[in-house]
PDB file of C-alpha atoms in Angstrom:
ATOM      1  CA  UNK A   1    -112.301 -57.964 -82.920  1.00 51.00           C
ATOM      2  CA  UNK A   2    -111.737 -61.426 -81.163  1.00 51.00           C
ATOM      3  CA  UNK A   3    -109.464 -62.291 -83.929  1.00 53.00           C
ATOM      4  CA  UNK A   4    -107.549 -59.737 -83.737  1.00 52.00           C
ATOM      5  CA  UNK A   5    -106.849 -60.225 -79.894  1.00 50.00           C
ATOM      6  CA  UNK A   6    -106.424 -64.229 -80.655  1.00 49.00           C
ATOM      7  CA  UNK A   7    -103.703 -63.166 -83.282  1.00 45.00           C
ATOM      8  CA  UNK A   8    -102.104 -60.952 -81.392  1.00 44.00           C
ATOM      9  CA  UNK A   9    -101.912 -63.530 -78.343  1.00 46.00           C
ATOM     10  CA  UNK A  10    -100.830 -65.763 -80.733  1.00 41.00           C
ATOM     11  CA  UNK A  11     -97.706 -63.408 -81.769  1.00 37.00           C
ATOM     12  CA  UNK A  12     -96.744 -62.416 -78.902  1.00 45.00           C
ATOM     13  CA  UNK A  13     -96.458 -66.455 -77.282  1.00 41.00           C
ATOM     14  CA  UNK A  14     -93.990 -67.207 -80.658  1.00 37.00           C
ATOM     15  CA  UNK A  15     -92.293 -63.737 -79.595  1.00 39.00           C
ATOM     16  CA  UNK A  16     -91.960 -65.078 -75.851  1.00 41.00           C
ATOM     17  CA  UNK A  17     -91.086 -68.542 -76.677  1.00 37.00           C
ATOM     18  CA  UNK A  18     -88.151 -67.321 -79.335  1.00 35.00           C
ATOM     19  CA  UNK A  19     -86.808 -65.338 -76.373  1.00 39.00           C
ATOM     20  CA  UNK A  20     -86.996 -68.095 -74.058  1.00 41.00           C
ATOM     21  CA  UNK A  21     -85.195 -70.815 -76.147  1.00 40.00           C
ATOM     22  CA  UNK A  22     -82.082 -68.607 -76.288  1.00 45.00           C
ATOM     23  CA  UNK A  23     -82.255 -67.777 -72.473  1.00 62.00           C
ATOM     24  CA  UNK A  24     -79.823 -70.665 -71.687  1.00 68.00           C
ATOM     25  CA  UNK A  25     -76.959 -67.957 -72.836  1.00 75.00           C
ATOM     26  CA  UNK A  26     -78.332 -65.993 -69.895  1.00 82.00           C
ATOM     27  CA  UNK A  27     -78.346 -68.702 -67.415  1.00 87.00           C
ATOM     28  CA  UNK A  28     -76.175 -67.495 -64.651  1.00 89.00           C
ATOM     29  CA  UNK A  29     -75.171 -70.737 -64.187  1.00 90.00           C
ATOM     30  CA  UNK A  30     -73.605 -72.072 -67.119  1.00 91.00           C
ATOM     31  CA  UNK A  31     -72.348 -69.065 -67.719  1.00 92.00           C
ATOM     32  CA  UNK A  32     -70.502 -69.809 -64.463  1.00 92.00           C
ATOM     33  CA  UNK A  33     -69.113 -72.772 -65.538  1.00 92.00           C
ATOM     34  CA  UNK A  34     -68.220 -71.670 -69.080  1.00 92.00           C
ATOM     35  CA  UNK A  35     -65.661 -68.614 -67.461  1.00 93.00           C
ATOM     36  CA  UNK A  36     -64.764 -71.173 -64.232  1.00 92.00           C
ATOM     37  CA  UNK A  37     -63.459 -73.399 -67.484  1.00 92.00           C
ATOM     38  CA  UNK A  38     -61.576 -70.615 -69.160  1.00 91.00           C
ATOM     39  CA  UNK A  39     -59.962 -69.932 -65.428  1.00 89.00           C
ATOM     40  CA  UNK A  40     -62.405 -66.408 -65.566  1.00 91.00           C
ATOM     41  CA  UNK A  41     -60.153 -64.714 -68.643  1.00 87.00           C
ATOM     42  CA  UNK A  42     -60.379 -61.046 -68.199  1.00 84.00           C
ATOM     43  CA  UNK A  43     -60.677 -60.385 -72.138  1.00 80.00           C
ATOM     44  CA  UNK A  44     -63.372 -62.971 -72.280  1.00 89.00           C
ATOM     45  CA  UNK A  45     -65.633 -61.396 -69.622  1.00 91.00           C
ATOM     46  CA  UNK A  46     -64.942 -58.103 -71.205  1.00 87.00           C
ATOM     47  CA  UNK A  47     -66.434 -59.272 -74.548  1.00 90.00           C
ATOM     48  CA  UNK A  48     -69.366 -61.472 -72.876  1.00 91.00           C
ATOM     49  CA  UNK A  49     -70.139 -57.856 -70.841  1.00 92.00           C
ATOM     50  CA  UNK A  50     -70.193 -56.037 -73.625  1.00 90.00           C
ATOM     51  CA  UNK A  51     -72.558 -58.192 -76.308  1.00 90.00           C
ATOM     52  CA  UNK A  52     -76.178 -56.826 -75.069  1.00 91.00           C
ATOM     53  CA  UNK A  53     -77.846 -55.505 -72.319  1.00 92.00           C
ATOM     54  CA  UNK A  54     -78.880 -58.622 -70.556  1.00 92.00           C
ATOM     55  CA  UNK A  55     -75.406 -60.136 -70.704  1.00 92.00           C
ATOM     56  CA  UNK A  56     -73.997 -56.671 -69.433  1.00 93.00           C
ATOM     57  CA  UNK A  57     -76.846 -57.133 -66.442  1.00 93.00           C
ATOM     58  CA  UNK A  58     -75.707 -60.472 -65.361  1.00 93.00           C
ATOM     59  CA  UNK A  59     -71.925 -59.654 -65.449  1.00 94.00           C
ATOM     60  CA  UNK A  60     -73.156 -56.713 -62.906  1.00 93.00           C
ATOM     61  CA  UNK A  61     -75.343 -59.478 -60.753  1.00 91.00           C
ATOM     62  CA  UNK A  62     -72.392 -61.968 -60.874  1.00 93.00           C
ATOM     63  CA  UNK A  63     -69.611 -62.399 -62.787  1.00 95.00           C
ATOM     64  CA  UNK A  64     -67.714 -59.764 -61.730  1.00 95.00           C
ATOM     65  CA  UNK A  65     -68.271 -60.718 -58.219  1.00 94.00           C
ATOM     66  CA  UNK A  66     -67.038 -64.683 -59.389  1.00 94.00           C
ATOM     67  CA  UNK A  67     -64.054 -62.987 -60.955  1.00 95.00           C
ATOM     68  CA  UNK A  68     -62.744 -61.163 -57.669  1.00 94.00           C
ATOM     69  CA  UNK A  69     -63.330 -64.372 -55.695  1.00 93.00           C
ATOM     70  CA  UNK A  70     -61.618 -66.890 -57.840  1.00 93.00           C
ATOM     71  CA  UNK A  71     -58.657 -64.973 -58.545  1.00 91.00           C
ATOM     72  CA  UNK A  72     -58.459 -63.200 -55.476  1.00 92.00           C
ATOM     73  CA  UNK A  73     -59.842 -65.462 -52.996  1.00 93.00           C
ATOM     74  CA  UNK A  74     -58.164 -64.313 -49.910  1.00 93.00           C
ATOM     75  CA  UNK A  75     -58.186 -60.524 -49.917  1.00 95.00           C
ATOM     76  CA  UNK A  76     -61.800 -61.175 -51.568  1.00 95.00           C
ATOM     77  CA  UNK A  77     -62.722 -63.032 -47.933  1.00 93.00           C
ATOM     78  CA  UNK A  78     -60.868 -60.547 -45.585  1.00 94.00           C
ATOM     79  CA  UNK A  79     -62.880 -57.642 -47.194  1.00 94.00           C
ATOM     80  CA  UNK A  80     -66.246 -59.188 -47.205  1.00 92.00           C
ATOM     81  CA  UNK A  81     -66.415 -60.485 -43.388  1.00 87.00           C
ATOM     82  CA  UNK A  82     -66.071 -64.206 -45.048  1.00 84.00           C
ATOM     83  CA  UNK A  83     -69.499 -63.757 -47.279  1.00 83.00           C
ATOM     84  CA  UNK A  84     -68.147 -63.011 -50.806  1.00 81.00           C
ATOM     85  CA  UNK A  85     -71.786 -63.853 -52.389  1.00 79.00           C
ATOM     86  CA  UNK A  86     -72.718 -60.141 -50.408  1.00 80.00           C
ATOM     87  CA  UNK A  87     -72.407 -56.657 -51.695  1.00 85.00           C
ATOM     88  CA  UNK A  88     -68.371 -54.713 -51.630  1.00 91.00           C
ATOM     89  CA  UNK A  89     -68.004 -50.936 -51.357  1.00 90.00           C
ATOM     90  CA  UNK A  90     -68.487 -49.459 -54.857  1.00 93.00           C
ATOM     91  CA  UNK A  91     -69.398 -52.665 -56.651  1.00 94.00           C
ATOM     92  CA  UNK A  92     -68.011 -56.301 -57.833  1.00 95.00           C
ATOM     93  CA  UNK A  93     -67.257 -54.675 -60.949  1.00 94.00           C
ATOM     94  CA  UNK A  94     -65.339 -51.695 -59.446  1.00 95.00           C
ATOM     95  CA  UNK A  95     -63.614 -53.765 -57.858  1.00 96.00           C
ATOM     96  CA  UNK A  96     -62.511 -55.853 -60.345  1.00 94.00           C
ATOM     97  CA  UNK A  97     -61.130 -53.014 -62.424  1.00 93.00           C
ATOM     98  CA  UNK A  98     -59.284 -51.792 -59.626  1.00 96.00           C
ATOM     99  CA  UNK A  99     -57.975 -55.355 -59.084  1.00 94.00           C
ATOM    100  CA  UNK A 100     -56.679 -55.594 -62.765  1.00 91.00           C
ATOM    101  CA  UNK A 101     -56.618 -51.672 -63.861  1.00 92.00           C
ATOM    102  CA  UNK A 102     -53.198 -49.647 -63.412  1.00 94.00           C
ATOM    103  CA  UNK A 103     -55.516 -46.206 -63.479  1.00 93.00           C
ATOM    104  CA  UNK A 104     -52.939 -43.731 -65.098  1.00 93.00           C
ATOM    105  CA  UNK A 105     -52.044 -40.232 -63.781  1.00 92.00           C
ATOM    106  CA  UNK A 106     -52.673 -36.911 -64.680  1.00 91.00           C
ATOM    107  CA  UNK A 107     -51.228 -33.757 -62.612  1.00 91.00           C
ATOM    108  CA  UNK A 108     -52.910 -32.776 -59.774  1.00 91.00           C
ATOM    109  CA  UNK A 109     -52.420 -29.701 -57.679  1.00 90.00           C
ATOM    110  CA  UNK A 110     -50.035 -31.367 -55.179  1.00 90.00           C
ATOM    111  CA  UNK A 111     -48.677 -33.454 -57.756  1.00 92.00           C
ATOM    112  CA  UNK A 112     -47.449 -32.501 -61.286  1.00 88.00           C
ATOM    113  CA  UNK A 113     -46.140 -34.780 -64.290  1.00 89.00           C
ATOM    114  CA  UNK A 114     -44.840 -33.494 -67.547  1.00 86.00           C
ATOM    115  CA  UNK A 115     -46.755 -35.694 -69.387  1.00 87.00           C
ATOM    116  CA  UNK A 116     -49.796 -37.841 -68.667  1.00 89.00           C
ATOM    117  CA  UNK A 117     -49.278 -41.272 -67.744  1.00 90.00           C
ATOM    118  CA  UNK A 118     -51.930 -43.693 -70.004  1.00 90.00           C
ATOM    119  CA  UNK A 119     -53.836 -46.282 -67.673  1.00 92.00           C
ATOM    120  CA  UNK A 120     -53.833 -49.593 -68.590  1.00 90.00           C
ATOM    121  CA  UNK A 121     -54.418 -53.437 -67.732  1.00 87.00           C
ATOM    122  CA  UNK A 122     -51.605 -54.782 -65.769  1.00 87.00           C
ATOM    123  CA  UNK A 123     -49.805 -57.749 -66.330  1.00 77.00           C
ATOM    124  CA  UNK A 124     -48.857 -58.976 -62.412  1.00 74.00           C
ATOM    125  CA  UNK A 125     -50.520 -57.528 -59.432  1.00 85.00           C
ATOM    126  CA  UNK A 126     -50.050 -58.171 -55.588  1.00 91.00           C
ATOM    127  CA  UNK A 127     -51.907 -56.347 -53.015  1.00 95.00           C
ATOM    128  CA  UNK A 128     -51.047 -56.705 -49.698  1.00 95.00           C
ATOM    129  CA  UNK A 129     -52.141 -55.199 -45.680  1.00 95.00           C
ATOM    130  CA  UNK A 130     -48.814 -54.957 -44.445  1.00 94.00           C
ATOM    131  CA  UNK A 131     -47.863 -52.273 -47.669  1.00 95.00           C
ATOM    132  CA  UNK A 132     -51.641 -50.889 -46.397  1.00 96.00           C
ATOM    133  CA  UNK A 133     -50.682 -50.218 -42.884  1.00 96.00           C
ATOM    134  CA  UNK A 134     -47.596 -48.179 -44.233  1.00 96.00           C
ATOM    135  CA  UNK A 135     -49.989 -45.707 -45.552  1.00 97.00           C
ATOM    136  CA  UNK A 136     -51.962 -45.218 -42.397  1.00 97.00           C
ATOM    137  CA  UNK A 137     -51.491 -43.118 -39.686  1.00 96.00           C
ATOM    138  CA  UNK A 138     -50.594 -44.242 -36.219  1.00 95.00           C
ATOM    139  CA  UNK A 139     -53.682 -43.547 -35.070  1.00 95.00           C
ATOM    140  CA  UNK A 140     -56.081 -45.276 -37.841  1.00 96.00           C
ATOM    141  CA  UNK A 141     -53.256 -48.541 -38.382  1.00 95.00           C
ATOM    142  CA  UNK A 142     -56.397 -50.974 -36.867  1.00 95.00           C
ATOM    143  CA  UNK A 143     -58.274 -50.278 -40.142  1.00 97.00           C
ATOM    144  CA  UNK A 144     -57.559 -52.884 -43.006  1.00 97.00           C
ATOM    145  CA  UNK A 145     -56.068 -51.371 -46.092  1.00 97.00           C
ATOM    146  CA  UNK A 146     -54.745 -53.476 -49.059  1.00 98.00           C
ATOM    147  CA  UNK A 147     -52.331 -51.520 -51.493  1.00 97.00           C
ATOM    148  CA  UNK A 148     -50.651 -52.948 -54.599  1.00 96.00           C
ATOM    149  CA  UNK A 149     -47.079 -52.650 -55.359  1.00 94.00           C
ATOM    150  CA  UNK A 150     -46.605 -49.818 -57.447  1.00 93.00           C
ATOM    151  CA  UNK A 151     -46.723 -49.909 -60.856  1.00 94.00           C
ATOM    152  CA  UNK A 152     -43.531 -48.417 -62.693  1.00 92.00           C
ATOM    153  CA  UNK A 153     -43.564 -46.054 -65.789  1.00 91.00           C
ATOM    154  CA  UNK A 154     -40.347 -44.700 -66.661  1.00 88.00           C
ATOM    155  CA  UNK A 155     -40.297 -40.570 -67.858  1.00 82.00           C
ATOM    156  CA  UNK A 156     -36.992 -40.217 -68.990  1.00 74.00           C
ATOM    157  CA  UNK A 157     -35.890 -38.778 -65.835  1.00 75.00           C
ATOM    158  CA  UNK A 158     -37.219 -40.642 -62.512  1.00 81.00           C
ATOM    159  CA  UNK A 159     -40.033 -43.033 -62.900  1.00 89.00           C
ATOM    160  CA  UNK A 160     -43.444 -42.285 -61.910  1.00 93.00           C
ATOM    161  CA  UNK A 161     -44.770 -44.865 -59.782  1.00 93.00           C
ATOM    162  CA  UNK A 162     -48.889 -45.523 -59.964  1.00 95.00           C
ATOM    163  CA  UNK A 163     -50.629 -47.787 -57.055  1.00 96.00           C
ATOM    164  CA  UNK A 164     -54.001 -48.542 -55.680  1.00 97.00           C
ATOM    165  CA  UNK A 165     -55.914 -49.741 -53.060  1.00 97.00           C
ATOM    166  CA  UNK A 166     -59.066 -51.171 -50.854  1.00 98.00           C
ATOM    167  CA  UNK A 167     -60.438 -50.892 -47.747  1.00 97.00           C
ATOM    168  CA  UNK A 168     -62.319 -53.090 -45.630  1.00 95.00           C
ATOM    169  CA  UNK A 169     -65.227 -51.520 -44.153  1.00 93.00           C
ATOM    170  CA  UNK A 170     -64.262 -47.865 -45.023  1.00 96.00           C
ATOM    171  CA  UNK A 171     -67.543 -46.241 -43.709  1.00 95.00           C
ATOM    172  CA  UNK A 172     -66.527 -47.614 -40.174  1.00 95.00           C
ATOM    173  CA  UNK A 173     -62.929 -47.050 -40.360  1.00 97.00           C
ATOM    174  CA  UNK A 174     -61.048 -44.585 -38.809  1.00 97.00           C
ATOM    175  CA  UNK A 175     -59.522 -43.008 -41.656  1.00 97.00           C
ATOM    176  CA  UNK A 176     -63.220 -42.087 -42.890  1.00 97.00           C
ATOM    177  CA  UNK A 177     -63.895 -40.690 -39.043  1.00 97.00           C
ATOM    178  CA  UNK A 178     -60.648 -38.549 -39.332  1.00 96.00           C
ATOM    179  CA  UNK A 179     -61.468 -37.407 -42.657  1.00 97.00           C
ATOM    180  CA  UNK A 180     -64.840 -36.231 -41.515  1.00 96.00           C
ATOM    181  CA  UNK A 181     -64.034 -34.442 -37.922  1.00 96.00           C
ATOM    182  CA  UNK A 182     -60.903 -32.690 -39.794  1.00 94.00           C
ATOM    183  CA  UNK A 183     -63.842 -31.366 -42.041  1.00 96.00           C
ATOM    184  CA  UNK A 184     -61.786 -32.273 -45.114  1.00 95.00           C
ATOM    185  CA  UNK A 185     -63.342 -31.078 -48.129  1.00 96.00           C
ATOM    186  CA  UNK A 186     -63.935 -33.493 -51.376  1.00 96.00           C
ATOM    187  CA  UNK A 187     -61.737 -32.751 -54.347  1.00 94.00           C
ATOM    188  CA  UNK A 188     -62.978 -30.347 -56.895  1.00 92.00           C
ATOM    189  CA  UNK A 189     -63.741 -32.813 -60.128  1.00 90.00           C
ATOM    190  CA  UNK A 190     -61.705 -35.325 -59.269  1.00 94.00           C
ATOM    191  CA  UNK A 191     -63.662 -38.789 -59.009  1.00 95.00           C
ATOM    192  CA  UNK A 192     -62.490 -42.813 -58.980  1.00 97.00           C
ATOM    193  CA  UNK A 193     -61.217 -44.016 -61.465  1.00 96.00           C
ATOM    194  CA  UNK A 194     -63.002 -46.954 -60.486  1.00 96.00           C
ATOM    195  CA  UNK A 195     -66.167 -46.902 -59.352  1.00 96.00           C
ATOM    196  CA  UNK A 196     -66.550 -42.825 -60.317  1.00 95.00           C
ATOM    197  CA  UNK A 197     -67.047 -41.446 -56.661  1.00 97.00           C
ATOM    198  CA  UNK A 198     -65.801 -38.415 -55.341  1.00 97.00           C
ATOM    199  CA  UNK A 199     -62.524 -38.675 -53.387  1.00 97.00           C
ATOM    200  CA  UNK A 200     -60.670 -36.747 -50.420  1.00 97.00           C
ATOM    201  CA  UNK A 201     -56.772 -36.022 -50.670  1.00 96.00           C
ATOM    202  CA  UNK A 202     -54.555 -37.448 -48.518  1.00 96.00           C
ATOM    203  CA  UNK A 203     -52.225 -34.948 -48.754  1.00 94.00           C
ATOM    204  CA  UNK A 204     -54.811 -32.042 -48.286  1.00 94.00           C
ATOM    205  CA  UNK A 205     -55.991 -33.821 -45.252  1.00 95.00           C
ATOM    206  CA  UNK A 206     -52.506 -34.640 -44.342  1.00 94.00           C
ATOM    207  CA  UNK A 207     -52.372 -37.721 -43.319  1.00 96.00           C
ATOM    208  CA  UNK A 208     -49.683 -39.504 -45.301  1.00 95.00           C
ATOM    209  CA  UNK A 209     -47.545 -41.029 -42.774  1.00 95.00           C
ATOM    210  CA  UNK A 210     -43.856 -41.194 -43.717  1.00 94.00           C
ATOM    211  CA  UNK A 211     -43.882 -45.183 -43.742  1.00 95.00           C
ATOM    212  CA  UNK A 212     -45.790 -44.743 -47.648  1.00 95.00           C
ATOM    213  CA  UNK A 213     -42.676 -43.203 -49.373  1.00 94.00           C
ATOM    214  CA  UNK A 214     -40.853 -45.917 -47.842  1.00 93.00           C
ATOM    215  CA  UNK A 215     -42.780 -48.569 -48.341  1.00 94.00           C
ATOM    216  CA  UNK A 216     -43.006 -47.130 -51.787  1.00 92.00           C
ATOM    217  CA  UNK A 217     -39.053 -45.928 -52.420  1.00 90.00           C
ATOM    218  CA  UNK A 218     -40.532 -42.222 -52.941  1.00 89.00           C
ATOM    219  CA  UNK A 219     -39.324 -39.192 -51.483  1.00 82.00           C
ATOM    220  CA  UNK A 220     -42.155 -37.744 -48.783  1.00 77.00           C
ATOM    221  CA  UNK A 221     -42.684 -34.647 -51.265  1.00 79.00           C
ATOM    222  CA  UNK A 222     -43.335 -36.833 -53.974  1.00 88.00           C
ATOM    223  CA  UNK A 223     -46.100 -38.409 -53.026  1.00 92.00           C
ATOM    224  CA  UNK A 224     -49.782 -38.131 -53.216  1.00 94.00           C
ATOM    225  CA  UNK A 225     -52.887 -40.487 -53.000  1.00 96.00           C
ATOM    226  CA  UNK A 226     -56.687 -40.010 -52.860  1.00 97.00           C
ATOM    227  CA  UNK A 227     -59.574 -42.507 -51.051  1.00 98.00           C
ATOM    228  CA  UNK A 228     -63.280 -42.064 -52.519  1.00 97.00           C
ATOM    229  CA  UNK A 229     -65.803 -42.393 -50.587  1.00 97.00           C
ATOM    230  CA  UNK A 230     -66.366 -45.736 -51.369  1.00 97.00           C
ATOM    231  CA  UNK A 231     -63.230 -47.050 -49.655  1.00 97.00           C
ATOM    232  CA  UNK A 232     -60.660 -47.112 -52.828  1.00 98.00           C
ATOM    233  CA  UNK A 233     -57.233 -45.825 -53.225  1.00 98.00           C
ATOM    234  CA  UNK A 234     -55.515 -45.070 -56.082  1.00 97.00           C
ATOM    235  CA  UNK A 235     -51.633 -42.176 -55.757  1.00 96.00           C
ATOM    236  CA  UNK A 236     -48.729 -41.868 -57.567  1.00 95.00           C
ATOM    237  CA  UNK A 237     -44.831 -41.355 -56.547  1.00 94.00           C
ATOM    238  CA  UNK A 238     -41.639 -40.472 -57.462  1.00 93.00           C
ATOM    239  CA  UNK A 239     -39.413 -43.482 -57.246  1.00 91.00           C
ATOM    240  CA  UNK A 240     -35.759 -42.805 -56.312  1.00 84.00           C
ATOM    241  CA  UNK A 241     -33.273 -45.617 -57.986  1.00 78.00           C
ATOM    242  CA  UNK A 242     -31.735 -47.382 -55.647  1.00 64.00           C
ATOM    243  CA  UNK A 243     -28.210 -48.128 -55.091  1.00 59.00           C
ATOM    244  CA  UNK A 244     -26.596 -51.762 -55.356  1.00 50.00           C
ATOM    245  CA  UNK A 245     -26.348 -51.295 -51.242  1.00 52.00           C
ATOM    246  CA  UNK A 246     -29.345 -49.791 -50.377  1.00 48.00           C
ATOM    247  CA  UNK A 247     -31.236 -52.727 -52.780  1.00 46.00           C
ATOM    248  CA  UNK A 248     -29.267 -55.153 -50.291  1.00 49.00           C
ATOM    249  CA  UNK A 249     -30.424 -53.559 -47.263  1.00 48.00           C
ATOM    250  CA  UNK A 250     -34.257 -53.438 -48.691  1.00 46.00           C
ATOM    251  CA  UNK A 251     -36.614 -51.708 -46.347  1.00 44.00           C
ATOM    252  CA  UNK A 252     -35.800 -53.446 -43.063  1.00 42.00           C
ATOM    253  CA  UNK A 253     -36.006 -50.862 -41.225  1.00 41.00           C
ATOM    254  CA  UNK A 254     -40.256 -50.268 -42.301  1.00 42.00           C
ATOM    255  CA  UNK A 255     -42.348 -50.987 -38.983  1.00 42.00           C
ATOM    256  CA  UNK A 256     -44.263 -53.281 -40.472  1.00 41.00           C
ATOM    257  CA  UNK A 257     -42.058 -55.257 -41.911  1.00 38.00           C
ATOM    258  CA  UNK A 258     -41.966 -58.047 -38.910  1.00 35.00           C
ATOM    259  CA  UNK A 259     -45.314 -58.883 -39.631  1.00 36.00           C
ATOM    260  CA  UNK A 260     -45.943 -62.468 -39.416  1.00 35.00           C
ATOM    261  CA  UNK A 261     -45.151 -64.421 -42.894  1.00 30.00           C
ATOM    262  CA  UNK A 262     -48.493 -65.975 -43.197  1.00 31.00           C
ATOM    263  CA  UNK A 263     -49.607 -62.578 -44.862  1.00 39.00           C
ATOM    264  CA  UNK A 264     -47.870 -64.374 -48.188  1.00 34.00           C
ATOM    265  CA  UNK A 265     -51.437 -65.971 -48.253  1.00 33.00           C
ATOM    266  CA  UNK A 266     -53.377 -62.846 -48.282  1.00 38.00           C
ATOM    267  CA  UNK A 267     -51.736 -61.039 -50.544  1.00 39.00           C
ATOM    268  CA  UNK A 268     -50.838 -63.717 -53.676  1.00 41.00           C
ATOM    269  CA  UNK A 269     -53.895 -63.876 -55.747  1.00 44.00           C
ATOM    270  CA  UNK A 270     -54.848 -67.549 -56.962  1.00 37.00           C
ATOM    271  CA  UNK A 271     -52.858 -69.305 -59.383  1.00 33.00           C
ATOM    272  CA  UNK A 272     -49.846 -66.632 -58.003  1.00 34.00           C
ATOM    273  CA  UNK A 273     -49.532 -63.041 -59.283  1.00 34.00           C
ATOM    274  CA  UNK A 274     -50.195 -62.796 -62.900  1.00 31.00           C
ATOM    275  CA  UNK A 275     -53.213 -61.368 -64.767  1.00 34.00           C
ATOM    276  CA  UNK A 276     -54.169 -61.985 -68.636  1.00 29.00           C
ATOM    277  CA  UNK A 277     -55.965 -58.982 -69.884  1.00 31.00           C
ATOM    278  CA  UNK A 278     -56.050 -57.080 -73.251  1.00 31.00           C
ATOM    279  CA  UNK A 279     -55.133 -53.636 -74.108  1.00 30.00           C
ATOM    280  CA  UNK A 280     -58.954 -51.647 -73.008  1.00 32.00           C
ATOM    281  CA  UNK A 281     -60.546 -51.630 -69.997  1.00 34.00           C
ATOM    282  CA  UNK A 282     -64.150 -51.880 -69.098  1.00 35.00           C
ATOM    283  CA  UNK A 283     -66.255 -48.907 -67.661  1.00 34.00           C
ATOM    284  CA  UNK A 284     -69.589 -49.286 -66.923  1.00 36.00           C
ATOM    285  CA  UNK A 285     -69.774 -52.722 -68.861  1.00 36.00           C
ATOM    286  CA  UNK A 286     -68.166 -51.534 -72.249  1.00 35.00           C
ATOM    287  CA  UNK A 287     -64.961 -50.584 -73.042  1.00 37.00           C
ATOM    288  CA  UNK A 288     -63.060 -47.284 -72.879  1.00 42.00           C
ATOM    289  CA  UNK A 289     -63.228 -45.689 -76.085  1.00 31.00           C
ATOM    290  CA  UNK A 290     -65.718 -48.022 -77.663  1.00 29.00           C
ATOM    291  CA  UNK A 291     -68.963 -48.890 -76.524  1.00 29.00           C
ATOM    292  CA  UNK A 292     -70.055 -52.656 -77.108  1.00 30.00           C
ATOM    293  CA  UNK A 293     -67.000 -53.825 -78.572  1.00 29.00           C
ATOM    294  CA  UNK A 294     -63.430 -55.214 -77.997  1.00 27.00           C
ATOM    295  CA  UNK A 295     -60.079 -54.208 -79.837  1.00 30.00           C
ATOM    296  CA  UNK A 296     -57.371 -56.596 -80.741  1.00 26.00           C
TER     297      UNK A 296
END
């Protein structure tokens, strides 16, 4: 019987000490150091997150959160208080989908498209507050919204224009507040497309402010956006074309357009606006449509 236990003992230290000489793969740092030397590639993470559990866990821990800093270093520091190694609304990984992720559209009930609009990784991105504050209303504009430019995908007709969003601090904003004392119910199966959380619509809660379809070069009927309850925004829009003149004039006449210029730094992501990705995009630490793997 004491054999037995001394051979199993025995058996179980090779087991442990295999595991532990291929634990440097795991170690957070030099994994840190490997992506900070590929500049954090997108594709590269997606294929590290999606090898094995354990690498999926520390992408979760980590790497997702390193991502969002480097390239985003700015926004990253406005929406964490200035402590980017803490937790963000909805998760580092959320929000690095949401930073790299055109989400696609689908018709809602205030909003209808002919045909489904795919979602895929985007190719430049540039968020910025002073687009945010155009889709706040009067009374919530001292909450701190970033919104990307919208994304453009032509329908034969107009083009349908896709964008998302972040707040900071979105269970102490007002937007939240008004939400909740208008009694606004959450939509019925809708959820994030980043971080999976049910959302409220703007436009059933009305409280799209006429400054978005500016800012956006949409009509104010066709327009509609959602915020989960995790602080994300994500809409789509109508884009008019613009004539030679009116692409002259821009939108001078926007609010917020006086804002001071040093927002440039706030809303350029590091190393300027371009993102390398590949063609799937990661949910939950595998890819859509495949579960540990990557597709050319």
């Amino acid at each position: 019987m004491s054999d037995n236990r001394s051979q199993r003992r025995r058996v179980n230290s090779a087991g442990e000490s295999s595991e532990s000489g291929d634990s440097g793969i795991y170690n957070e740092r030099i994994l840190i150091l490997v992506f900070a030397s590929m500049n954090w590639d997108i594709r590269t993470l997606c294929r590290t997150a999606s090898v094995n559990r354990k690498l999926r866990a520390v992408a979760r821990r980590i790497l997702w959160r390193e991502l969002c800093v480097y390239r985003a270093p700015h926004m990253i520091t406005a929406l964490t208080d200035g402590a980017p190694s803490g937790r963000i609304g909805g998760g580092w990984q959320a929000m690095a989908k949401l930073m790299f992720f055109c989400n696609g559209c689908q018709s809602t009930r205030h909003f209808q498209v002919v045909e489904p609009a795919p979602g895929h990784f985007v190719k430049t991105s540039r968020f910025s507050k002073t687009s945010g504050r155009s889709f706040l209303v009067k009374k919530c504009r001292s909450d701190l919204l970033y919104v990307s430019d919208p994304c453009e995908h032509p329908t034969g007709n107009d083009d349908l224009g896709l964008f998302r969003g972040v707040f900071w601090g979105f269970m102490k904003s007002r937007t939240r507040a008004c939400l909740i004392r208008r009694r606004v119910e959450l939509e019925e199966g809708a959820k994030c497309p980043f971080c999976r959380a049910r959302v409220w619509s703007m436009t059933a809660a009305q409280l799209i402010p006429k400054s978005a379809a500016r800012r956006l070069g949409s009509m104010d009927t066709g327009l509609e956006y959602f915020v989960c309850v995790n602080g994300h925004l994500y809409g789509a829009c109508w884009l008019v074309p613009l004539s030679s003149d009116e692409e002259k004039d821009g939108d001078g006449d926007d609010e917020d357009e006086d804002e001071n210029s040093s927002e440039e730094a706030d809303r350029r992501f590091d190393g300027g606006d371009y993102f390398h990705g590949g063609n799937q995009i990661m949910i939950n630490g595998s890819l859509n449509g495949l579960q540990y793997g990557l597709t050319a």
